[in-house]
C-alpha cells in the first residue's frame, strides 16, 4: 500500500459505507471502520452495566452462512473474518450483563469488498506510464492501480482492464498491484508484478550549417546504450536517411537547399528495446541568390539592387560596403533599395538569402561608384564693375563642372568647364543666385551651398510723399533691385527724422504739424552700401489741432464756439455730435456759430483744421447741453371745485417740472419729478394763465406757456327739498351765478328723476315722485363745455308717505361719497 496520502483517495468510499444505527431506548451504537474482501472491523462505545459484547453477522440471501463472535467488557472493537467477498451482511451487536441478560442491542447492514484481482501482465510502451491487464472481479465497480518504486508511490483509479498508470519516471522498475472496489470498500492488494518503463526520448538541437546539410545533437539519455536518428523530406519525396550511433551528435549531408526535413530520434537500452520518439522539423538554409544587378538612383543617393530569387528563401539581406562603412537593406522580395549612400564613394554590393534555418553564402560583390560630392570653397567677387568671377575647389570623381547663375528677374545663364572658375556679366541693382555642380558618369552631384550675390542698388523711383496727419507723412516708392534696406529722411523745421525698413513704404511720425519737409529715400545693400545721390521731394504736414477756448449761448438754438488759431492757412470745421445727430459750422477765423440745435440734447463739440496738406487731428471735445424741450401736450382736469389735475407729455432733456396756474384771485404751483401734478386752492369759475418750466439735470430751464384755463362754475349752495301738493317735490338752491343753468338729479330705489329749470331760476319741481323712498339729491351747474359736473355736494332726503300721497320730507345729511371727497 502507498502512504496516508494514497488512502485519502478512498476515504469518501469508506464513509459512504459506514452505517450507524442507535437504539431508541439505550443509545447503544456500533460503527464500521474497515472493510476487506473477507473481513469487517467494528467499534462501539462502552455501555454501562455490560460485562461482555456479542456480535453476529448473517449473510443476506445466502442460506446457512452466519458468524458469531464474543468480546469482553474491556474490548470496544472487533473483527469478523472468514466472510464471503462481495456479500451483504446483517450485523447484530448486543451489550450483555454478568447474568447473561441483553441490556441493549443495535443492527447495521454492511457489504464486504470484492475479491482480490489477479494481474495477467504489466508492460510499458511510453517512458512515463505502465499499462496493466487483469481479469475482471465480480461486483467490482472500479479498481485502484498502484505503481511503487523506492522513492514514490503513484495510484490511479480505473473502471476496467486494461488501465494505465501515468506520471512515472523513464527507465525505472515499479511494483504494480491492483485492488478491486465496490460500495462496501476495497479488497486487499493483488500479488505484485514488476514492470520497467522504457527510455525517455532524446531532446534534439537541430541546425542547418550550410544549404545542403543538417546538424543534429542531443544530451545523453539515462540508461541509453545507443541512439537511432532518421531524416526524410517532409513532403515525402526522396529516400529516408537513418543513422545508429552511440555518440550524441551527427550531420546529414548532400541535402536539398531550402527544403523542410523531418527528423526522428529515439534511444535504446542494452536489450535493444527502443524508448520514446522525438520528432523535429528542420529546413536547410537557402542557396545564394544569382544574377545580382545594381541600378544607381543619382537624384536620391540610393541604389536599387535586384537578383534571381533563391528557393525557399524568406528574407534577403543586401550589404553595401565602402571601407569601414556598411549599409544594409532587408526584404522578402527580389529587390531592395539601399539608401543613405555617400557621394564620391565606391561601394561593393553583395546579397545573402535567409530562411528559418539560417543564411546562404553571400554573392560575389558588385562594384558601385556614386556621383561626385558638391564643390566646396566657392567664392564670388566683382573683379570689375559689371563682371562677376566664381571660383571653387576640385572634388574627387568630378570630371567636369557646371555653374548656374540666376538673377532675380528670372534670367539664368550657366558655364560648363573642366576648370575651377567661370566669368559672368552683371548689372547694378540685381541679386544673383549662384550654384556649382560636379559631374561624372554616375550623374550630377548633390546641390551644395547656394550663394546670393547682390550688386549695388539704384535709387528708388516713383517717390510719393503724402501727409497723413498733423505729425506724420507717408512715403512710398517703387522697389529697387538689390535693395536690402531702405532709409527715409525728412529734413525741415530745424530737425531731421529717419525711418529704416525693408518695405517700400514708410510713415514718418513725430513731425511738426503745419511744417514743410524735404523727403529723400535711399536704398541700401549690406554688401554694397547705397547710392547717396538720390533726389528729394517736398511735402507739408497737416495743420495743427485747434484748441476750443469758449462756448457761448447766443439764443435758444444758437451756440457760438471760439478757438485758438495756430495754423498759417487753414479752414476750421466745428462739429457738435450727439444722439440727435451732427451739426457743423465752418470758418477760416477763430469762431463760428452752430444754429438750430435741438432742445433737450447733449453734444460733444470738437474742431478740426483743414489745409491743402490734409486735415488735423480733432481738438479735445467740449460737452454741450441744450435747454430741455417744452412738453407738447398739457391737459387740465378739474377734480373738485378747488383741486385741478394737470398732466403733460415728457419734455426731452427735462428732469423736473414747475407748473403754475395764476389769476387775479391767486396762484397755484407745484414742483415735481413726474409728468403730472394736483393743484389745490383753485377758485371755481375763474380764468387762469397756465405756464410750465422744464428743468434739466444740470439746471438748464425752459419756460413754456400754454393756452389759458377756466375753472368750472361753482356748485350751488343751500340745496333743500320741499313737499308740494299732488305728489310733487320742489328742489331749491342758492345760485352762485345767475348766468348759469343748473340741473337737478334725484336718485332713489324706486326711480331716478331729473329736471332742468330755465336760466335764472333757483328751483325745480318734480311731479309724481314715489313716496316712501330715500333720495340722493345733486344740483350741478351746466355749461356748454361738456357734461355736467360730478363733484357737487350730494344730499340725502327721506320722503315719507301720507296715505298714498307724499308725506314728510326729512333731511338725512350728505352722502358718504361726498364726505369722503
mmCIF file of C-alpha atoms in Angstrom, residues 211-506:
data_model
loop_
_atom_site.group_PDB
_atom_site.id
_atom_site.type_symbol
_atom_site.label_atom_id
_atom_site.label_comp_id
_atom_site.label_asym_id
_atom_site.label_seq_id
_atom_site.Cartn_x
_atom_site.Cartn_y
_atom_site.Cartn_z
ATOM 1 C CA UNK A 211 22.429 24.888 -47.626
ATOM 2 C CA UNK A 212 22.944 21.066 -48.114
ATOM 3 C CA UNK A 213 23.435 19.817 -44.526
ATOM 4 C CA UNK A 214 21.614 19.469 -41.195
ATOM 5 C CA UNK A 215 23.425 19.014 -37.856
ATOM 6 C CA UNK A 216 21.682 17.131 -35.016
ATOM 7 C CA UNK A 217 22.831 16.968 -31.376
ATOM 8 C CA UNK A 218 21.315 15.884 -28.042
ATOM 9 C CA UNK A 219 22.097 15.290 -24.414
ATOM 10 C CA UNK A 220 22.782 11.820 -23.026
ATOM 11 C CA UNK A 221 19.702 9.795 -22.060
ATOM 12 C CA UNK A 222 19.624 7.844 -18.765
ATOM 13 C CA UNK A 223 20.236 4.061 -19.272
ATOM 14 C CA UNK A 224 20.585 4.506 -23.066
ATOM 15 C CA UNK A 225 23.033 2.166 -24.883
ATOM 16 C CA UNK A 226 22.638 3.844 -28.297
ATOM 17 C CA UNK A 227 20.535 6.110 -30.474
ATOM 18 C CA UNK A 228 18.695 5.910 -33.795
ATOM 19 C CA UNK A 229 18.200 9.075 -35.888
ATOM 20 C CA UNK A 230 16.294 9.179 -39.188
ATOM 21 C CA UNK A 231 15.799 12.091 -41.657
ATOM 22 C CA UNK A 232 13.373 12.443 -44.585
ATOM 23 C CA UNK A 233 11.894 15.251 -46.665
ATOM 24 C CA UNK A 234 8.641 16.431 -45.069
ATOM 25 C CA UNK A 235 6.856 16.268 -48.421
ATOM 26 C CA UNK A 236 7.639 12.527 -48.677
ATOM 27 C CA UNK A 237 9.884 12.857 -51.717
ATOM 28 C CA UNK A 238 13.252 11.152 -51.825
ATOM 29 C CA UNK A 239 14.587 8.404 -49.594
ATOM 30 C CA UNK A 240 14.878 8.277 -45.824
ATOM 31 C CA UNK A 241 18.331 8.515 -44.219
ATOM 32 C CA UNK A 242 18.853 6.640 -40.935
ATOM 33 C CA UNK A 243 21.859 6.524 -38.625
ATOM 34 C CA UNK A 244 22.539 4.404 -35.475
ATOM 35 C CA UNK A 245 25.146 5.818 -33.147
ATOM 36 C CA UNK A 246 26.414 5.790 -29.593
ATOM 37 C CA UNK A 247 27.502 9.437 -29.905
ATOM 38 C CA UNK A 248 25.309 12.424 -29.100
ATOM 39 C CA UNK A 249 25.595 14.239 -32.455
ATOM 40 C CA UNK A 250 25.765 13.623 -36.215
ATOM 41 C CA UNK A 251 25.476 15.547 -39.517
ATOM 42 C CA UNK A 252 23.343 14.712 -42.571
ATOM 43 C CA UNK A 253 24.889 15.983 -45.828
ATOM 44 C CA UNK A 254 24.055 16.124 -49.554
ATOM 45 C CA UNK A 255 20.594 17.513 -48.798
ATOM 46 C CA UNK A 256 18.420 19.770 -50.939
ATOM 47 C CA UNK A 257 18.780 23.556 -50.225
ATOM 48 C CA UNK A 258 15.817 25.375 -48.713
ATOM 49 C CA UNK A 259 13.913 22.107 -48.075
ATOM 50 C CA UNK A 260 11.945 21.116 -44.973
ATOM 51 C CA UNK A 261 13.051 17.790 -43.417
ATOM 52 C CA UNK A 262 11.515 15.696 -40.603
ATOM 53 C CA UNK A 263 13.986 14.254 -38.074
ATOM 54 C CA UNK A 264 13.048 11.431 -35.675
ATOM 55 C CA UNK A 265 15.267 10.121 -32.869
ATOM 56 C CA UNK A 266 14.949 7.504 -30.079
ATOM 57 C CA UNK A 267 17.241 5.843 -27.537
ATOM 58 C CA UNK A 268 17.526 2.066 -26.985
ATOM 59 C CA UNK A 269 18.724 0.157 -23.962
ATOM 60 C CA UNK A 270 21.197 -2.738 -23.673
ATOM 61 C CA UNK A 271 18.438 -5.149 -24.635
ATOM 62 C CA UNK A 272 17.819 -3.201 -27.848
ATOM 63 C CA UNK A 273 14.379 -2.041 -26.712
ATOM 64 C CA UNK A 274 13.647 1.438 -28.130
ATOM 65 C CA UNK A 275 12.256 4.248 -25.991
ATOM 66 C CA UNK A 276 10.128 7.265 -26.820
ATOM 67 C CA UNK A 277 10.433 9.048 -30.162
ATOM 68 C CA UNK A 278 11.342 12.749 -30.559
ATOM 69 C CA UNK A 279 10.277 14.422 -33.832
ATOM 70 C CA UNK A 280 11.650 17.746 -35.154
ATOM 71 C CA UNK A 281 11.155 19.626 -38.428
ATOM 72 C CA UNK A 282 14.136 21.499 -39.819
ATOM 73 C CA UNK A 283 14.652 23.362 -43.093
ATOM 74 C CA UNK A 284 18.017 23.578 -44.824
ATOM 75 C CA UNK A 285 19.381 27.084 -45.404
ATOM 76 C CA UNK A 286 18.886 28.547 -48.923
ATOM 77 C CA UNK A 287 21.269 28.831 -51.872
ATOM 78 C CA UNK A 288 22.900 32.191 -52.531
ATOM 79 C CA UNK A 289 20.884 34.462 -54.919
ATOM 80 C CA UNK A 290 22.046 34.678 -58.515
ATOM 81 C CA UNK A 291 22.358 37.393 -61.195
ATOM 82 C CA UNK A 292 22.743 40.398 -58.865
ATOM 83 C CA UNK A 293 22.052 43.728 -60.634
ATOM 84 C CA UNK A 294 22.675 47.243 -59.239
ATOM 85 C CA UNK A 295 20.999 50.411 -60.569
ATOM 86 C CA UNK A 296 22.059 53.775 -59.094
ATOM 87 C CA UNK A 297 19.455 56.469 -58.412
ATOM 88 C CA UNK A 298 21.518 59.608 -58.824
ATOM 89 C CA UNK A 299 18.909 62.020 -57.517
ATOM 90 C CA UNK A 300 18.363 60.294 -54.162
ATOM 91 C CA UNK A 301 21.835 58.819 -53.488
ATOM 92 C CA UNK A 302 20.480 55.315 -53.293
ATOM 93 C CA UNK A 303 20.898 52.058 -55.229
ATOM 94 C CA UNK A 304 18.249 49.599 -56.390
ATOM 95 C CA UNK A 305 19.639 46.056 -56.060
ATOM 96 C CA UNK A 306 17.817 43.101 -57.708
ATOM 97 C CA UNK A 307 18.546 39.365 -58.083
ATOM 98 C CA UNK A 308 17.102 35.996 -59.030
ATOM 99 C CA UNK A 309 15.212 34.535 -56.012
ATOM 100 C CA UNK A 310 16.670 31.553 -54.143
ATOM 101 C CA UNK A 311 14.400 28.563 -53.481
ATOM 102 C CA UNK A 312 12.547 28.712 -50.125
ATOM 103 C CA UNK A 313 14.367 31.899 -49.084
ATOM 104 C CA UNK A 314 12.261 34.012 -46.717
ATOM 105 C CA UNK A 315 14.364 37.141 -46.335
ATOM 106 C CA UNK A 316 17.241 38.685 -48.274
ATOM 107 C CA UNK A 317 19.887 40.996 -46.835
ATOM 108 C CA UNK A 318 21.798 43.401 -49.070
ATOM 109 C CA UNK A 319 25.123 44.810 -47.829
ATOM 110 C CA UNK A 320 26.895 47.772 -49.449
ATOM 111 C CA UNK A 321 30.438 48.248 -48.070
ATOM 112 C CA UNK A 322 32.796 51.172 -48.528
ATOM 113 C CA UNK A 323 35.826 50.952 -46.232
ATOM 114 C CA UNK A 324 34.536 50.685 -42.670
ATOM 115 C CA UNK A 325 31.055 51.902 -43.656
ATOM 116 C CA UNK A 326 28.415 49.219 -44.208
ATOM 117 C CA UNK A 327 24.831 49.868 -45.328
ATOM 118 C CA UNK A 328 22.170 47.153 -45.128
ATOM 119 C CA UNK A 329 18.727 46.556 -46.586
ATOM 120 C CA UNK A 330 16.409 43.645 -45.665
ATOM 121 C CA UNK A 331 13.448 42.499 -47.762
ATOM 122 C CA UNK A 332 11.289 39.486 -48.565
ATOM 123 C CA UNK A 333 11.085 40.354 -52.282
ATOM 124 C CA UNK A 334 13.717 40.039 -55.023
ATOM 125 C CA UNK A 335 14.840 43.663 -54.910
ATOM 126 C CA UNK A 336 15.845 46.202 -52.295
ATOM 127 C CA UNK A 337 16.750 49.878 -52.097
ATOM 128 C CA UNK A 338 19.998 50.768 -50.310
ATOM 129 C CA UNK A 339 19.713 54.393 -49.263
ATOM 130 C CA UNK A 340 21.938 56.918 -47.481
ATOM 131 C CA UNK A 341 24.825 56.324 -49.894
ATOM 132 C CA UNK A 342 27.618 58.869 -49.749
ATOM 133 C CA UNK A 343 28.649 60.915 -52.721
ATOM 134 C CA UNK A 344 32.146 60.457 -54.163
ATOM 135 C CA UNK A 345 32.426 56.856 -52.907
ATOM 136 C CA UNK A 346 32.828 53.331 -54.323
ATOM 137 C CA UNK A 347 30.700 50.567 -52.773
ATOM 138 C CA UNK A 348 30.838 46.760 -53.051
ATOM 139 C CA UNK A 349 27.368 45.211 -53.006
ATOM 140 C CA UNK A 350 26.527 41.579 -52.065
ATOM 141 C CA UNK A 351 23.275 39.697 -51.298
ATOM 142 C CA UNK A 352 22.626 36.945 -48.698
ATOM 143 C CA UNK A 353 19.474 34.779 -48.561
ATOM 144 C CA UNK A 354 17.869 33.692 -45.254
ATOM 145 C CA UNK A 355 15.174 31.282 -44.139
ATOM 146 C CA UNK A 356 14.273 29.871 -40.708
ATOM 147 C CA UNK A 357 17.290 27.516 -40.941
ATOM 148 C CA UNK A 358 19.936 30.202 -41.450
ATOM 149 C CA UNK A 359 21.699 32.087 -44.222
ATOM 150 C CA UNK A 360 23.275 31.337 -47.559
ATOM 151 C CA UNK A 361 26.766 32.360 -48.600
ATOM 152 C CA UNK A 362 26.920 35.999 -49.767
ATOM 153 C CA UNK A 363 27.072 36.580 -53.515
ATOM 154 C CA UNK A 364 30.160 37.893 -55.265
ATOM 155 C CA UNK A 365 30.473 41.661 -54.659
ATOM 156 C CA UNK A 366 29.350 44.081 -57.411
ATOM 157 C CA UNK A 367 31.135 47.463 -57.659
ATOM 158 C CA UNK A 368 29.092 50.697 -57.499
ATOM 159 C CA UNK A 369 30.549 54.199 -57.926
ATOM 160 C CA UNK A 370 28.364 57.107 -56.743
ATOM 161 C CA UNK A 371 28.057 60.654 -58.038
ATOM 162 C CA UNK A 372 30.684 63.242 -57.010
ATOM 163 C CA UNK A 373 30.086 65.484 -53.984
ATOM 164 C CA UNK A 374 29.137 69.105 -54.402
ATOM 165 C CA UNK A 375 32.058 71.516 -54.920
ATOM 166 C CA UNK A 376 33.185 73.489 -51.850
ATOM 167 C CA UNK A 377 35.159 76.656 -51.098
ATOM 168 C CA UNK A 378 33.026 78.636 -53.555
ATOM 169 C CA UNK A 379 33.923 82.341 -53.739
ATOM 170 C CA UNK A 380 32.239 85.182 -55.667
ATOM 171 C CA UNK A 381 33.732 88.584 -56.341
ATOM 172 C CA UNK A 382 33.033 91.555 -58.570
ATOM 173 C CA UNK A 383 36.522 91.916 -60.080
ATOM 174 C CA UNK A 384 35.373 94.976 -62.061
ATOM 175 C CA UNK A 385 32.006 96.773 -62.493
ATOM 176 C CA UNK A 386 29.634 94.590 -64.494
ATOM 177 C CA UNK A 387 31.697 91.396 -64.164
ATOM 178 C CA UNK A 388 31.479 88.528 -61.630
ATOM 179 C CA UNK A 389 34.156 85.842 -61.029
ATOM 180 C CA UNK A 390 33.023 82.492 -59.497
ATOM 181 C CA UNK A 391 35.712 80.004 -58.316
ATOM 182 C CA UNK A 392 35.747 76.713 -56.270
ATOM 183 C CA UNK A 393 37.871 73.711 -55.236
ATOM 184 C CA UNK A 394 38.061 70.487 -57.256
ATOM 185 C CA UNK A 395 36.302 67.333 -55.890
ATOM 186 C CA UNK A 396 37.015 63.576 -56.134
ATOM 187 C CA UNK A 397 35.340 61.746 -59.032
ATOM 188 C CA UNK A 398 34.475 65.140 -60.615
ATOM 189 C CA UNK A 399 35.066 65.011 -64.388
ATOM 190 C CA UNK A 400 33.654 68.499 -65.228
ATOM 191 C CA UNK A 401 31.689 71.359 -63.578
ATOM 192 C CA UNK A 402 28.658 73.497 -64.414
ATOM 193 C CA UNK A 403 27.973 76.882 -62.750
ATOM 194 C CA UNK A 404 24.377 78.217 -62.782
ATOM 195 C CA UNK A 405 23.740 81.923 -62.244
ATOM 196 C CA UNK A 406 20.112 83.069 -61.944
ATOM 197 C CA UNK A 407 19.151 86.715 -61.494
ATOM 198 C CA UNK A 408 16.059 87.808 -59.607
ATOM 199 C CA UNK A 409 14.306 88.722 -62.858
ATOM 200 C CA UNK A 410 14.232 85.012 -63.793
ATOM 201 C CA UNK A 411 17.050 85.076 -66.341
ATOM 202 C CA UNK A 412 19.501 82.157 -65.917
ATOM 203 C CA UNK A 413 22.894 81.561 -67.548
ATOM 204 C CA UNK A 414 25.425 78.780 -66.984
ATOM 205 C CA UNK A 415 29.073 77.958 -67.575
ATOM 206 C CA UNK A 416 30.384 74.435 -68.450
ATOM 207 C CA UNK A 417 34.081 73.904 -67.721
ATOM 208 C CA UNK A 418 36.700 71.380 -66.630
ATOM 209 C CA UNK A 419 38.495 74.171 -64.729
ATOM 210 C CA UNK A 420 37.586 75.596 -61.304
ATOM 211 C CA UNK A 421 36.391 79.132 -62.223
ATOM 212 C CA UNK A 422 33.903 80.969 -64.514
ATOM 213 C CA UNK A 423 33.222 84.636 -65.559
ATOM 214 C CA UNK A 424 29.747 86.281 -65.805
ATOM 215 C CA UNK A 425 28.365 89.695 -66.713
ATOM 216 C CA UNK A 426 26.327 91.562 -64.051
ATOM 217 C CA UNK A 427 24.036 94.593 -63.781
ATOM 218 C CA UNK A 428 23.617 97.064 -60.921
ATOM 219 C CA UNK A 429 20.774 96.582 -58.527
ATOM 220 C CA UNK A 430 20.458 92.816 -59.195
ATOM 221 C CA UNK A 431 20.612 89.826 -56.856
ATOM 222 C CA UNK A 432 22.168 86.685 -58.306
ATOM 223 C CA UNK A 433 21.655 83.104 -57.064
ATOM 224 C CA UNK A 434 24.786 81.059 -57.812
ATOM 225 C CA UNK A 435 25.248 77.267 -57.525
ATOM 226 C CA UNK A 436 28.032 74.923 -58.710
ATOM 227 C CA UNK A 437 27.628 71.212 -59.624
ATOM 228 C CA UNK A 438 30.195 68.487 -60.354
ATOM 229 C CA UNK A 439 29.520 65.667 -62.872
ATOM 230 C CA UNK A 440 30.812 62.156 -63.660
ATOM 231 C CA UNK A 441 29.376 59.066 -65.388
ATOM 232 C CA UNK A 442 27.042 58.375 -62.452
ATOM 233 C CA UNK A 443 25.434 61.798 -62.832
ATOM 234 C CA UNK A 444 25.205 65.182 -61.174
ATOM 235 C CA UNK A 445 26.461 65.926 -57.669
ATOM 236 C CA UNK A 446 24.009 66.906 -54.929
ATOM 237 C CA UNK A 447 23.136 70.540 -54.512
ATOM 238 C CA UNK A 448 25.820 72.215 -52.455
ATOM 239 C CA UNK A 449 25.840 75.672 -50.911
ATOM 240 C CA UNK A 450 23.754 78.220 -52.813
ATOM 241 C CA UNK A 451 25.091 81.782 -52.757
ATOM 242 C CA UNK A 452 23.350 85.111 -53.188
ATOM 243 C CA UNK A 453 25.352 87.994 -54.580
ATOM 244 C CA UNK A 454 23.830 91.469 -54.763
ATOM 245 C CA UNK A 455 25.231 94.369 -56.748
ATOM 246 C CA UNK A 456 24.895 97.934 -55.522
ATOM 247 C CA UNK A 457 21.220 99.062 -55.691
ATOM 248 C CA UNK A 458 19.888 102.031 -57.651
ATOM 249 C CA UNK A 459 17.981 104.983 -56.189
ATOM 250 C CA UNK A 460 14.282 104.285 -55.524
ATOM 251 C CA UNK A 461 11.904 105.572 -58.196
ATOM 252 C CA UNK A 462 8.276 106.780 -58.240
ATOM 253 C CA UNK A 463 8.741 108.527 -54.888
ATOM 254 C CA UNK A 464 5.496 109.757 -53.304
ATOM 255 C CA UNK A 465 5.155 111.633 -50.025
ATOM 256 C CA UNK A 466 1.726 112.323 -48.548
ATOM 257 C CA UNK A 467 0.837 113.929 -45.218
ATOM 258 C CA UNK A 468 -1.472 111.592 -43.350
ATOM 259 C CA UNK A 469 -1.809 113.615 -40.140
ATOM 260 C CA UNK A 470 -0.504 116.672 -38.373
ATOM 261 C CA UNK A 471 2.624 114.783 -37.270
ATOM 262 C CA UNK A 472 3.052 112.040 -39.900
ATOM 263 C CA UNK A 473 3.955 111.745 -43.571
ATOM 264 C CA UNK A 474 3.512 108.502 -45.527
ATOM 265 C CA UNK A 475 6.200 107.872 -48.108
ATOM 266 C CA UNK A 476 6.013 105.192 -50.820
ATOM 267 C CA UNK A 477 8.306 104.250 -53.696
ATOM 268 C CA UNK A 478 8.907 101.545 -56.260
ATOM 269 C CA UNK A 479 11.088 98.606 -55.221
ATOM 270 C CA UNK A 480 14.711 98.690 -56.308
ATOM 271 C CA UNK A 481 16.694 95.641 -57.398
ATOM 272 C CA UNK A 482 19.294 94.615 -54.890
ATOM 273 C CA UNK A 483 17.920 96.741 -52.071
ATOM 274 C CA UNK A 484 18.000 95.019 -48.682
ATOM 275 C CA UNK A 485 17.125 98.102 -46.616
ATOM 276 C CA UNK A 486 15.536 101.465 -47.284
ATOM 277 C CA UNK A 487 16.181 104.645 -45.320
ATOM 278 C CA UNK A 488 13.755 107.560 -45.487
ATOM 279 C CA UNK A 489 14.899 111.011 -44.376
ATOM 280 C CA UNK A 490 12.720 114.090 -43.725
ATOM 281 C CA UNK A 491 14.585 117.400 -43.254
ATOM 282 C CA UNK A 492 12.733 120.548 -42.200
ATOM 283 C CA UNK A 493 11.564 122.597 -39.250
ATOM 284 C CA UNK A 494 15.076 122.668 -37.873
ATOM 285 C CA UNK A 495 15.379 118.878 -37.492
ATOM 286 C CA UNK A 496 15.924 115.518 -39.248
ATOM 287 C CA UNK A 497 13.694 112.428 -38.994
ATOM 288 C CA UNK A 498 14.814 108.939 -40.132
ATOM 289 C CA UNK A 499 12.876 105.756 -40.942
ATOM 290 C CA UNK A 500 14.616 102.415 -41.755
ATOM 291 C CA UNK A 501 12.898 99.294 -43.110
ATOM 292 C CA UNK A 502 12.759 96.649 -45.805
ATOM 293 C CA UNK A 503 9.316 97.592 -47.127
ATOM 294 C CA UNK A 504 8.703 100.088 -49.934
ATOM 295 C CA UNK A 505 6.658 102.345 -47.675
ATOM 296 C CA UNK A 506 7.398 104.276 -44.532
#
